[in-house]
Coordinates of C-alpha atoms and ligand atoms in Angstrom, one line a residue:
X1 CA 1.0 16.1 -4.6
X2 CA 3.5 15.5 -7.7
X3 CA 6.4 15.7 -5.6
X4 CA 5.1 13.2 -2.9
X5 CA 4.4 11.0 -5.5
X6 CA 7.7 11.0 -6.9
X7 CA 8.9 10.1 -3.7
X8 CA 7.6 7.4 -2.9
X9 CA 8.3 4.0 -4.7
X10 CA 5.2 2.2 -5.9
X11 CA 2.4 1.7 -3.4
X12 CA 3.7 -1.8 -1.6
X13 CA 2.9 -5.3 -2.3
X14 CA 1.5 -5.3 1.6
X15 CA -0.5 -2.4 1.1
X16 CA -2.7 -3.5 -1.3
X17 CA -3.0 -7.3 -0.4
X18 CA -6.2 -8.0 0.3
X19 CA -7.1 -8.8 3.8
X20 CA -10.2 -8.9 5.3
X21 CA -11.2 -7.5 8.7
X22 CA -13.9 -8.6 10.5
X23 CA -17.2 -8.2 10.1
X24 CA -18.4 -4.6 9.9
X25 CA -22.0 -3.2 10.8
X26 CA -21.3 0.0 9.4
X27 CA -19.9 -0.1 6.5
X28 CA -22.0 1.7 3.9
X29 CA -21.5 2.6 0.5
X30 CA -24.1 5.5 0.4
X31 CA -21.4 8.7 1.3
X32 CA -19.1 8.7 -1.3
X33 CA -17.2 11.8 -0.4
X34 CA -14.0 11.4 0.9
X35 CA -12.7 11.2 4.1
X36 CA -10.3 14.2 3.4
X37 CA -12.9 16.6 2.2
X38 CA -14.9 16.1 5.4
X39 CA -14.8 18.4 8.6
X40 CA -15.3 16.3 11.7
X41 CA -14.9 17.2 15.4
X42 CA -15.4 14.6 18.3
X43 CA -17.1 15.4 21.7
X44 CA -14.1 16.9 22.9
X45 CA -13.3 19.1 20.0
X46 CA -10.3 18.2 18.5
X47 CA -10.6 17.3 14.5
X48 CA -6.7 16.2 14.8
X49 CA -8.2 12.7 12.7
X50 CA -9.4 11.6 9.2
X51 CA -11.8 9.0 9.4
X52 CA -15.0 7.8 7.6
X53 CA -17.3 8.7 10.4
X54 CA -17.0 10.2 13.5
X55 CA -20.1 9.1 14.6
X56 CA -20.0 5.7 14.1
X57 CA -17.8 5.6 16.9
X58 CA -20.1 3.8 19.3
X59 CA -20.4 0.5 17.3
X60 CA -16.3 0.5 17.3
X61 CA -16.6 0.7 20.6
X62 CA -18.4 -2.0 21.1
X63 CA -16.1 -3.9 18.4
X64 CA -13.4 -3.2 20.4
X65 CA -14.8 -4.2 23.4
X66 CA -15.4 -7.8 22.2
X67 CA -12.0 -8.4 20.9
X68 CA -10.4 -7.2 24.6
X69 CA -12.7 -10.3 25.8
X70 CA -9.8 -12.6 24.1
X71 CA -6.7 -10.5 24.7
X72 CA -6.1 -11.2 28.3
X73 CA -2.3 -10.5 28.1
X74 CA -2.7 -7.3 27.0
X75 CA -4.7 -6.3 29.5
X76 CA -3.0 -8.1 31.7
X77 CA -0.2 -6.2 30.7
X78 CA -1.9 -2.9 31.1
X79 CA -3.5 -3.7 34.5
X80 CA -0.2 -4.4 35.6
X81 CA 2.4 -1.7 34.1
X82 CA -0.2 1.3 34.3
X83 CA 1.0 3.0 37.7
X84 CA 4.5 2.3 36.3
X85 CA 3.3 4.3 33.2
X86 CA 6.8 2.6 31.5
X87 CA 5.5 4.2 28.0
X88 CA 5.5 7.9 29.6
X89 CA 7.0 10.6 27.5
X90 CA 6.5 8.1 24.3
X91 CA 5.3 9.4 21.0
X92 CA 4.6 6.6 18.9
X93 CA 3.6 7.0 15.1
X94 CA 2.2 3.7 14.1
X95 CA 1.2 1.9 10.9
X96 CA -0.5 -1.7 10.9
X97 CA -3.9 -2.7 10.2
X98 CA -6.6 -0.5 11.8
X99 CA -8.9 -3.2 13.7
X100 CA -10.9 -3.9 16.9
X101 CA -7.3 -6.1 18.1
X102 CA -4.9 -3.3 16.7
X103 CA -7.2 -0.8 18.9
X104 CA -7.1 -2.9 22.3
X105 CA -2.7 -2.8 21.5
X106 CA -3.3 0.9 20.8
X107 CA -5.5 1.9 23.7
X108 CA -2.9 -0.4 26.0
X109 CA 0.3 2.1 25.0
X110 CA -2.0 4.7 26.3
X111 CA -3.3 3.4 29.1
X112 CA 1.3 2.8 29.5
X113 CA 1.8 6.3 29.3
X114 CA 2.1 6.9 25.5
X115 CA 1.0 9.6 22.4
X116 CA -0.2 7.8 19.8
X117 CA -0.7 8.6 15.8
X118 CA -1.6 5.9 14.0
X119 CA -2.8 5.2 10.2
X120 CA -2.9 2.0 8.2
X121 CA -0.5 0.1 6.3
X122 CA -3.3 -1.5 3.9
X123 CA -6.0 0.5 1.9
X124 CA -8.9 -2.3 2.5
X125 CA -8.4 -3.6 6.3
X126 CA -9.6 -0.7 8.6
X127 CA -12.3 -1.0 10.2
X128 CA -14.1 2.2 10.1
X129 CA -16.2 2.4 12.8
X130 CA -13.0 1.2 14.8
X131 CA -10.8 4.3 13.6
X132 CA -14.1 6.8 14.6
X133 CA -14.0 5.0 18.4
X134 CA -10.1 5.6 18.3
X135 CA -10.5 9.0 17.0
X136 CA -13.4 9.5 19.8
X137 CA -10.9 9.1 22.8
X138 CA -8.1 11.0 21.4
X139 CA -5.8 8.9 19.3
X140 CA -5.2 10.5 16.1
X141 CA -6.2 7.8 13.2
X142 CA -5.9 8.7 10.0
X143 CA -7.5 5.9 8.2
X144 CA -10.1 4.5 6.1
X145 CA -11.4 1.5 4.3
X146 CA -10.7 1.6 0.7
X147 CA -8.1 4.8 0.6
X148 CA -6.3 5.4 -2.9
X149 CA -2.7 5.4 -2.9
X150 CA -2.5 9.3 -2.5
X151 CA -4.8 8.8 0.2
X152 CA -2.9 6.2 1.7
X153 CA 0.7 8.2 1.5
X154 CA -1.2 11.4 2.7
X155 CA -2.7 9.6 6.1
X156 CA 0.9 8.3 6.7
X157 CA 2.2 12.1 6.1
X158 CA -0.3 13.4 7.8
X159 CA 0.5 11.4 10.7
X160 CA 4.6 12.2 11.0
X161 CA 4.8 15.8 10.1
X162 CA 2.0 17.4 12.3
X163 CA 2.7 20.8 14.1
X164 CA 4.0 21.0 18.1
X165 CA 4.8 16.7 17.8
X166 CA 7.4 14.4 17.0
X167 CA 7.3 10.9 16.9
X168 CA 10.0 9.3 19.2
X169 CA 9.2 5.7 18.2
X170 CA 7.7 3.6 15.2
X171 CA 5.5 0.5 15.0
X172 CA 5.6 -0.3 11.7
X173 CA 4.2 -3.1 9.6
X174 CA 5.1 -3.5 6.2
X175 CA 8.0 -1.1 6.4
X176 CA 5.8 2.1 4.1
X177 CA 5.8 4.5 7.2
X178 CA 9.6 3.9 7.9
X179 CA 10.1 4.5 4.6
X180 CA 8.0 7.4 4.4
X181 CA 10.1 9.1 7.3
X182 CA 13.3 8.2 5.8
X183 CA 12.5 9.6 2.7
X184 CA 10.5 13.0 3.9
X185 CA 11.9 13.1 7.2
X186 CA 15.1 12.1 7.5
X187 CA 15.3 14.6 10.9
X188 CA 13.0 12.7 12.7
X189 CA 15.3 9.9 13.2
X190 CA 17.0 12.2 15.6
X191 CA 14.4 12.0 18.1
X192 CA 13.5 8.3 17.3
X193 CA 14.4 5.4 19.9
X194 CA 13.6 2.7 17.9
X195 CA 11.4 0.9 15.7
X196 CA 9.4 -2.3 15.8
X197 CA 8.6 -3.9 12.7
X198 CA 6.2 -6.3 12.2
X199 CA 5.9 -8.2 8.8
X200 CA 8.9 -10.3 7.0
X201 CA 8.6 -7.5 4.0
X202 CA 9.1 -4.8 6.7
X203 CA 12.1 -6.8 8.2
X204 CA 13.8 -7.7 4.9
X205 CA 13.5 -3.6 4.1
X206 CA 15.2 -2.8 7.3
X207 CA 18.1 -5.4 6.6
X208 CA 18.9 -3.7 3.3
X209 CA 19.2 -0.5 5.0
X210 CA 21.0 -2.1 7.6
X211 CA 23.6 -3.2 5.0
X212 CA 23.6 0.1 3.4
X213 CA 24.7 1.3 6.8
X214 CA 21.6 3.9 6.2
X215 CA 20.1 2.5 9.9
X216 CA 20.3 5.4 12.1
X217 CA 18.2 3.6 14.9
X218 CA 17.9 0.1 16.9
X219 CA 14.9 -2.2 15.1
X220 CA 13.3 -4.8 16.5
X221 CA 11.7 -7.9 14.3
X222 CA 8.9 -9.4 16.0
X223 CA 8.1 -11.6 12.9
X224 CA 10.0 -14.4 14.2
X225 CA 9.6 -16.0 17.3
X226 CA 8.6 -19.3 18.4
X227 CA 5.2 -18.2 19.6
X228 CA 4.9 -16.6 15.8
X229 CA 5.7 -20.1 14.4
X230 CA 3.4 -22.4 16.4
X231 CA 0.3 -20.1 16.7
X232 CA 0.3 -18.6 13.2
X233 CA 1.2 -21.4 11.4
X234 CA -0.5 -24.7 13.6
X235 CA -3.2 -23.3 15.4
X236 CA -4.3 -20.2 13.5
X237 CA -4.1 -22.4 10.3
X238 CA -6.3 -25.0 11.7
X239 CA -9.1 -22.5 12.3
X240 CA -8.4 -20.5 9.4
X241 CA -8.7 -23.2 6.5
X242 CA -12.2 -24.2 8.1
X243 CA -13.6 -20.5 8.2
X244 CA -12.2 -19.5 4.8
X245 CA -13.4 -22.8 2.9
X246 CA -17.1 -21.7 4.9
X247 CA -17.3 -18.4 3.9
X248 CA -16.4 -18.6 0.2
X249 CA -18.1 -21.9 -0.4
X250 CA -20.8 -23.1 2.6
X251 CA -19.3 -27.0 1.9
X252 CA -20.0 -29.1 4.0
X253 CA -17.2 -30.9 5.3
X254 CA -18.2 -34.4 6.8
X255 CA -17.4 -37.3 4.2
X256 CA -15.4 -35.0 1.8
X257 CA -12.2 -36.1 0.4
X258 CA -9.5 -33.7 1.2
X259 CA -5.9 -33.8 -0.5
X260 CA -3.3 -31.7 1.8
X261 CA -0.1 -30.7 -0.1
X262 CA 2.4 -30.9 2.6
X263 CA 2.6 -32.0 6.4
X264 CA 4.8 -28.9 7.8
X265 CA 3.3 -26.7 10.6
X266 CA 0.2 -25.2 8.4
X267 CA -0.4 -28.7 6.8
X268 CA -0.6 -30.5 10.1
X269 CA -3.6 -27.9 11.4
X270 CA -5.6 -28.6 8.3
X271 CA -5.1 -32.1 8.3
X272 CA -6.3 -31.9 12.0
X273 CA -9.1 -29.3 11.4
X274 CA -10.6 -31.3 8.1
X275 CA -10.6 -34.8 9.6
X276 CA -11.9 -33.8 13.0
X277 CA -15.1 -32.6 11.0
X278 CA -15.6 -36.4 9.3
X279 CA -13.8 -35.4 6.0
X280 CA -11.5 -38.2 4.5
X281 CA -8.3 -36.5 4.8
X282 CA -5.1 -37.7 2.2
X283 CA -1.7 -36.3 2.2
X284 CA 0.7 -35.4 -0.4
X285 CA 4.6 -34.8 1.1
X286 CA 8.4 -35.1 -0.4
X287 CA 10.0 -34.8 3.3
X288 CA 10.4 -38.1 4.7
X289 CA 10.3 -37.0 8.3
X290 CA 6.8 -35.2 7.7
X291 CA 5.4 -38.2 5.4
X292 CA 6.2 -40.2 8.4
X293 CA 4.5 -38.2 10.7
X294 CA 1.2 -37.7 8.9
X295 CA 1.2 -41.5 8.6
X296 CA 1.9 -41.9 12.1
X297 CA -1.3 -39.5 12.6
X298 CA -3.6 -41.8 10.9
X299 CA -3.3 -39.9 7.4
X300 CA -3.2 -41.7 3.7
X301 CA 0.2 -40.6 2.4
X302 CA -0.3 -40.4 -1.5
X303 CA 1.0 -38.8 -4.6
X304 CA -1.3 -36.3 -5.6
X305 CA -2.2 -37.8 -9.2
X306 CA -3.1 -40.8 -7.3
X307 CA -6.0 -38.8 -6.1
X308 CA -6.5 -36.0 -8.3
X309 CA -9.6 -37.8 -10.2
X310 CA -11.6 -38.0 -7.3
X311 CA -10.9 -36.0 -4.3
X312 CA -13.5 -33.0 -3.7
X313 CA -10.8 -30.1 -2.1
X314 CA -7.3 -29.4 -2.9
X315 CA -5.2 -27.4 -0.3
X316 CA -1.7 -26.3 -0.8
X317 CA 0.8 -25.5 1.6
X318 CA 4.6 -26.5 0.9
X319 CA 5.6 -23.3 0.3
X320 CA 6.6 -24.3 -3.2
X321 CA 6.3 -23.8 -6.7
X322 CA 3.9 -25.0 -9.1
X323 CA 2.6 -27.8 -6.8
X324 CA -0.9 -27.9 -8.5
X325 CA 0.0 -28.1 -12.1
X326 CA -2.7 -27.2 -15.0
X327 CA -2.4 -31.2 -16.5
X328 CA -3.6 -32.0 -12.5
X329 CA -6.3 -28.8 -13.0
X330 CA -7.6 -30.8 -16.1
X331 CA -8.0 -33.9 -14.2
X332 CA -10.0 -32.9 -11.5
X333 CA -13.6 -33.5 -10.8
X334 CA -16.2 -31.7 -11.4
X335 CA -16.6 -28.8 -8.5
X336 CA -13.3 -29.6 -7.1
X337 CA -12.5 -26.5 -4.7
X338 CA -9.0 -25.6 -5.1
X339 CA -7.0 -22.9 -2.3
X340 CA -3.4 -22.1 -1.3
X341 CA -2.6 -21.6 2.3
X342 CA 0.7 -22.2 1.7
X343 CA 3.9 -19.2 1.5
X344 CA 3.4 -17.6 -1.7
X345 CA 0.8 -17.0 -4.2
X346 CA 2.8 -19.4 -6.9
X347 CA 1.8 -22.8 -5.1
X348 CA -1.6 -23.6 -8.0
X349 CA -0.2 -22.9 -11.2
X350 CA -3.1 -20.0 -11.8
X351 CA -1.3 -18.4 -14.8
X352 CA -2.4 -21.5 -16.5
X353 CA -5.0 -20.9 -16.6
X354 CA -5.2 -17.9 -17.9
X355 CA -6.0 -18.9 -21.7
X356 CA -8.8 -18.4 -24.0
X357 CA -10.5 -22.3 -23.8
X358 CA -11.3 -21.8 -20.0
X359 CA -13.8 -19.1 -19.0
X360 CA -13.9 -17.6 -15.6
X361 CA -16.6 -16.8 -13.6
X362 CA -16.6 -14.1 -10.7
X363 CA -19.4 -15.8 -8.2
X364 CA -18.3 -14.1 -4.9
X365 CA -15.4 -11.9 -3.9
X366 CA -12.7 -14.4 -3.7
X367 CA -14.3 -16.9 -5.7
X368 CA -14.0 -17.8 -9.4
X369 CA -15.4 -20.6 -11.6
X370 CA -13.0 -21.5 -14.0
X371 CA -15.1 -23.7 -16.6
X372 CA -13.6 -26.0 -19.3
X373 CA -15.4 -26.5 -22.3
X374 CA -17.3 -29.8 -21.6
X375 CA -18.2 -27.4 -18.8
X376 CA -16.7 -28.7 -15.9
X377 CA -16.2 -26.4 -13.1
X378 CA -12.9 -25.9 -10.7
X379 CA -14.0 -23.6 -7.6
X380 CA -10.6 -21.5 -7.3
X381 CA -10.6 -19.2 -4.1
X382 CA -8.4 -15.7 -3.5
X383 CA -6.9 -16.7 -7.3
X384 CA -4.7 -18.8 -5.4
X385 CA -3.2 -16.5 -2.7
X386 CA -3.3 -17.2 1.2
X387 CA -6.9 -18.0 1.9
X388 CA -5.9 -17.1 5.5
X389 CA -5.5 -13.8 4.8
X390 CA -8.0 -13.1 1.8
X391 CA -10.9 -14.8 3.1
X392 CA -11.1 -15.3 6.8
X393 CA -10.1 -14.0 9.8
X394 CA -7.6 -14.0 12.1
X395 CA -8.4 -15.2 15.6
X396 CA -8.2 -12.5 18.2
X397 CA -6.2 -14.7 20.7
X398 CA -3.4 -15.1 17.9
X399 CA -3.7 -11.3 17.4
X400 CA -3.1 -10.9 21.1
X401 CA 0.5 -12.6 20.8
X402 CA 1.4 -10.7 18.5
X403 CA 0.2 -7.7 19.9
X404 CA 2.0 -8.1 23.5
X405 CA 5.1 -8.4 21.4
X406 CA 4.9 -5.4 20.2
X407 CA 4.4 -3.7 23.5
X408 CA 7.0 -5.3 25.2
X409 CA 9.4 -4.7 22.2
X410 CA 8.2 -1.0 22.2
X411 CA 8.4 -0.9 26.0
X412 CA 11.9 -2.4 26.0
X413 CA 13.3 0.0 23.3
X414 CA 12.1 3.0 25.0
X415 CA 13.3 2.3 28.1
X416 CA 16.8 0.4 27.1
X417 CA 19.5 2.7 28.8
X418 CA 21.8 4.2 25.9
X419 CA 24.5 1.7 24.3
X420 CA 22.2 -1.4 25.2
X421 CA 20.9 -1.5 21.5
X422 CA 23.4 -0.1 18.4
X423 CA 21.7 1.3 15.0
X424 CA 21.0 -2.6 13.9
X425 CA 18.3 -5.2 13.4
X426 CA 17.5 -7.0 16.5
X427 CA 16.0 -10.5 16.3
X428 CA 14.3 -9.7 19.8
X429 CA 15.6 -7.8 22.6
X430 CA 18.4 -9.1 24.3
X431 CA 17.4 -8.6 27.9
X432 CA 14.5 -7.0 28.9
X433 CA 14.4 -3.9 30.9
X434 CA 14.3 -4.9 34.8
X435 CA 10.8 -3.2 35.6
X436 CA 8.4 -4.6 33.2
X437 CA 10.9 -8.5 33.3
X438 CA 9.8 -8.0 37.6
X439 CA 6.4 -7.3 37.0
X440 CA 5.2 -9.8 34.3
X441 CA 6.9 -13.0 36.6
X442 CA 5.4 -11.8 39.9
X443 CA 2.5 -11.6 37.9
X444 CA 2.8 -15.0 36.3
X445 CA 3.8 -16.3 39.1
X446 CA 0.2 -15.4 41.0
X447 CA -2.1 -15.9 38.0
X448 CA -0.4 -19.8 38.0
X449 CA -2.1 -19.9 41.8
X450 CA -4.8 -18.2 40.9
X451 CA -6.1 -19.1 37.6
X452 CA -8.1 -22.3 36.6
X453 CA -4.6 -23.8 34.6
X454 CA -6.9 -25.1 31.6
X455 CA -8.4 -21.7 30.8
X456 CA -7.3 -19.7 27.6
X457 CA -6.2 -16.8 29.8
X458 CA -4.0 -18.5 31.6
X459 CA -2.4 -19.6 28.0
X460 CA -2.2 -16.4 26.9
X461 CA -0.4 -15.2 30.1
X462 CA 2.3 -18.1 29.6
X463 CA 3.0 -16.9 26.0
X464 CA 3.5 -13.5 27.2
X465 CA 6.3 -15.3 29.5
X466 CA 6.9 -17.3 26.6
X467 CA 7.8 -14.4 24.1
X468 CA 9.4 -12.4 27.0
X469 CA 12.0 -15.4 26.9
X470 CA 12.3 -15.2 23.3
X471 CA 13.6 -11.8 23.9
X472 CA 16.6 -12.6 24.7
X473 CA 17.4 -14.5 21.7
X474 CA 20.9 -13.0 20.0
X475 CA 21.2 -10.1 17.8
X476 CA 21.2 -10.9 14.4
Ligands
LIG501 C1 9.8 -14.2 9.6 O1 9.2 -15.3 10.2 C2 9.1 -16.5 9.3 C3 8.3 -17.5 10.0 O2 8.7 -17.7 11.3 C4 10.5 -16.9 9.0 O3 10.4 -18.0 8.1 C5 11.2 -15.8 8.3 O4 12.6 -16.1 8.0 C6 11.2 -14.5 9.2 N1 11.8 -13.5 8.4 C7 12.7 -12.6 8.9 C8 13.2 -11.6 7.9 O5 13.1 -12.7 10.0
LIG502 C1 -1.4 -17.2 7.0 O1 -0.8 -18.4 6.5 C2 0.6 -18.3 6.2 C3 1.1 -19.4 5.4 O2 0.4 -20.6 5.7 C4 1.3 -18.1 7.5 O3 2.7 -18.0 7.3 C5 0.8 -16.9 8.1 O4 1.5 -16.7 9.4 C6 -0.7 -16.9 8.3 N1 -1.1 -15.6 8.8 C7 -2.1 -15.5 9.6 C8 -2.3 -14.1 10.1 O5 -2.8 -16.4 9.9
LIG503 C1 -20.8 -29.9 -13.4 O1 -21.7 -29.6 -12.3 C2 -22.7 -28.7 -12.6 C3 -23.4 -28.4 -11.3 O2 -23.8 -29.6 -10.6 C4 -23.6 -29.3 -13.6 O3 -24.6 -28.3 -14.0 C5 -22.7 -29.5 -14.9 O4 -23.5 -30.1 -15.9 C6 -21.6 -30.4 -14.5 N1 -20.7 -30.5 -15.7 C7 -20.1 -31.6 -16.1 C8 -19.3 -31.5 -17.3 O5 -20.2 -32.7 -15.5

């Protein structure tokens, strides 16, 4: 155990950032033994997992089931490449957040022909009962919710250096397992076709190994695409900010003044989410371009001391520094609610206040009471970090984006006849492989004839087009 230890670099920034899944039936607190001093066996025998509970495998199920209801590209995707099986022969080890939408991606490369391992690349997000029904058909998970860091670096181990298999490809988000296997493993790579990563840390770990000239296999970024931008930021951001303020706070929204720091993609959903719920909606921006717009959009374009004294929420998202100063923290009303959904955790100056006059309050997870001493109250949520991530959840349609990119990268690596890809970072594939490009137009092509054109599916089915175009954006 000393010597993995000593291997491994600090448990990641990604690993540990809060994020919570979605709601969880079965999470209980009463077994406190740990998952790695547990025997358990699923109905056909194998014990080749390490999960919280077998058993609870039914209500994942049914978990899962719900999220496929909203992830009609992947299935579409499925339906339509399974008798092609383009994922046959494919080992994949994978290492992203272990949910009902991570499962319906999972049980998709299956259904394509692959082996999959998988284990998480956070120590809170799994959900349980999600990793028992993944466990239940065969996959091996190793994964719980609320692993230590030995436990976390163990479950990736665990899943790499197992007897009679070797991983030929790697989803990986965050960059830990690739990491892991370049550290441990270093023959792996041998086997390895690729790897897909999926968060900007991931990405920016890859380029530095890249420039090391340590990259012994193609990569493929799927952080940034368009359909990345515009559903993450805009329209996941517009649901987000009104589910997170919900959950942490039960305000009421209608006749609320609402001050938005910036008018770039997240701003503009929250602007749109907050005043189509009757709150009075001001806007605080330094671009010209985006002041103009959130005028043209019927917002109040002010300077944020202008409205510091009376407005009820404050919402940051510039993606800058210090934009809520502790002078501005002073000056707010009593019961102001104050949340980031900004870039970084540095957009509300929290550190300020961090001093002895101001006592804090734990009222919920996620939520604090500072108090000042004529006792005033500021309601600060996720201690200024993205409230998207910290306390709400992430729509499964958005999920499902992401989720086909990652099978088509994975699908397009695998299959990529040798030379197409060198041992570099790829923005997206250039071209993708002729089979699966064939299949998803004709099927495009008949679901624009046959769909209602309105309904979400069909949406989803034009992103998959969408992202399949952004694959053949240039190498990097
Ligand atoms: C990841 O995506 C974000 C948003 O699209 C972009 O700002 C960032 O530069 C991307 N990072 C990398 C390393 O590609
Ligand atoms: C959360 O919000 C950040 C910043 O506004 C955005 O970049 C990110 O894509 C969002 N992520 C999700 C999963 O909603
Ligand atoms: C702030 O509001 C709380 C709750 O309504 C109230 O109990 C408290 O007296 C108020 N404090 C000040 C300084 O107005």
């Amino acid at each position: 155990k000393t010597g993995r230890r000593s291997l491994s670099r600090s448990i990641s920034q990604s690993s540990t950032d809060s994020y919570s899944s979605a709601a969880s039936y079965t999470d209980s607190s009463d077994d406190e033994t740990s998952p790695r001093d547990k025997t358990q066996i699923n109905s056909k025998g194998s014990s080749d997992f390490c999960v919280k509970n077998i058993k609870q495998n039914e209500f994942g199920r049914r978990e899962i089931e719900i999220a496929e209801q909203d992830m009609s590209a992947l299935i579409s995707l499925r339906k339509r490449a399974q008798s092609e099986k383009p994922l046959a022969g494919a080992k994949i080890v994978g290492c992203t957040h272990i949910t009902a939408q991570t499962a319906v991606l999972i049980e998709t490369l299956v259904a394509l022909g692959a082996q999959c391992r998988w284990t998480a690349c956070n120590i809170y997000s799994t959900q349980n009962e999600v990793a028992a029904a993944l466990s239940e058909t065969g996959v091996a998970v190793f994964a719980w919710k609320g692993e230590s860091e030995d436990d976390f670096w163990w479950c990736i181990d665990r899943c790499v250096n197992t007897e009679g298999w070797q991983p030929n490809m790697i989803l990986d988000d965050g960059g830990d397992l690739t990491h892991w296997v370049y550290k441990k493993y270093p023959n792996v790579f041998k086997k390895i076709r690729g790897i897909v990563e999926e968060s900007v840390t991931g990405v920016h770990r890859l380029y530095q190994l890249s420039k090391a000239g340590k990259l012994c296999v193609p990569a493929m970024n799927v952080n940034d695409s368009v359909t990345k931008q515009k559903f993450d930021n805009l329209y996941c951001c517009r649901e987000s900010i009104l589910d997170g303020l919900k959950r942490t706070t039960d305000v009421m929204f209608g006749g609320k003044q609402v001050v938005i720091c910036g008018y770039g993609e997240v701003g503009k959903g929250c602007c749109a989410a907050l005043k189509a719920l009757g709150a009075i909606v001001y806007v605080t921006e330094i671009d010209p371009i985006c002041a103009l717009q959130a005028c043209m959009d019927g917002f109040r374009v002010v300077k944020l001391n202008e409205v510091i004294r009376q407005v009820d929420i404050i919402i940051t998202c510039t993606g800058n520094k210090n934009v809520v100063t502790r002078d501005q923290l002073d000056r707010m009303k009593n019961g102001s609610i104050v949340c980031n959904m900004g870039h970084s955790n540095t957009e509300i100056d929290v550190a300020s206040l961090r001093t002895p006059e101001l006592t804090w309050e734990r009222v919920r997870s996620q939520v604090d009471h500072v108090i000042w001493p004529d006792g005033k109250r500021v309601i600060l949520l996720a201690e200024g970090r993205l409230l998207n991530l910290s306390c709400s959840t992430v729509p499964t349609f958005v999920l499902s984006i992401t989720a086909t990119t990652q099978a088509l990268a994975l699908i397009e690596l695998y299959n990529a006849p040798e030379g197409r890809y060198k041992q570099d970072v790829y923005l997206l594939p250039k071209k993708m492989g002729e089979d699966i490009n064939t299949a998803l137009v004709s099927f495009i092509r008949s679901s624009f004839c046959d769909r209602n054109p309105s309904s979400s599916a069909h949406i989803d089915v034009l992103l998959c087009c969408l992202s399949e175009l952004c694959f053949e954006t240039q190498e990097v």
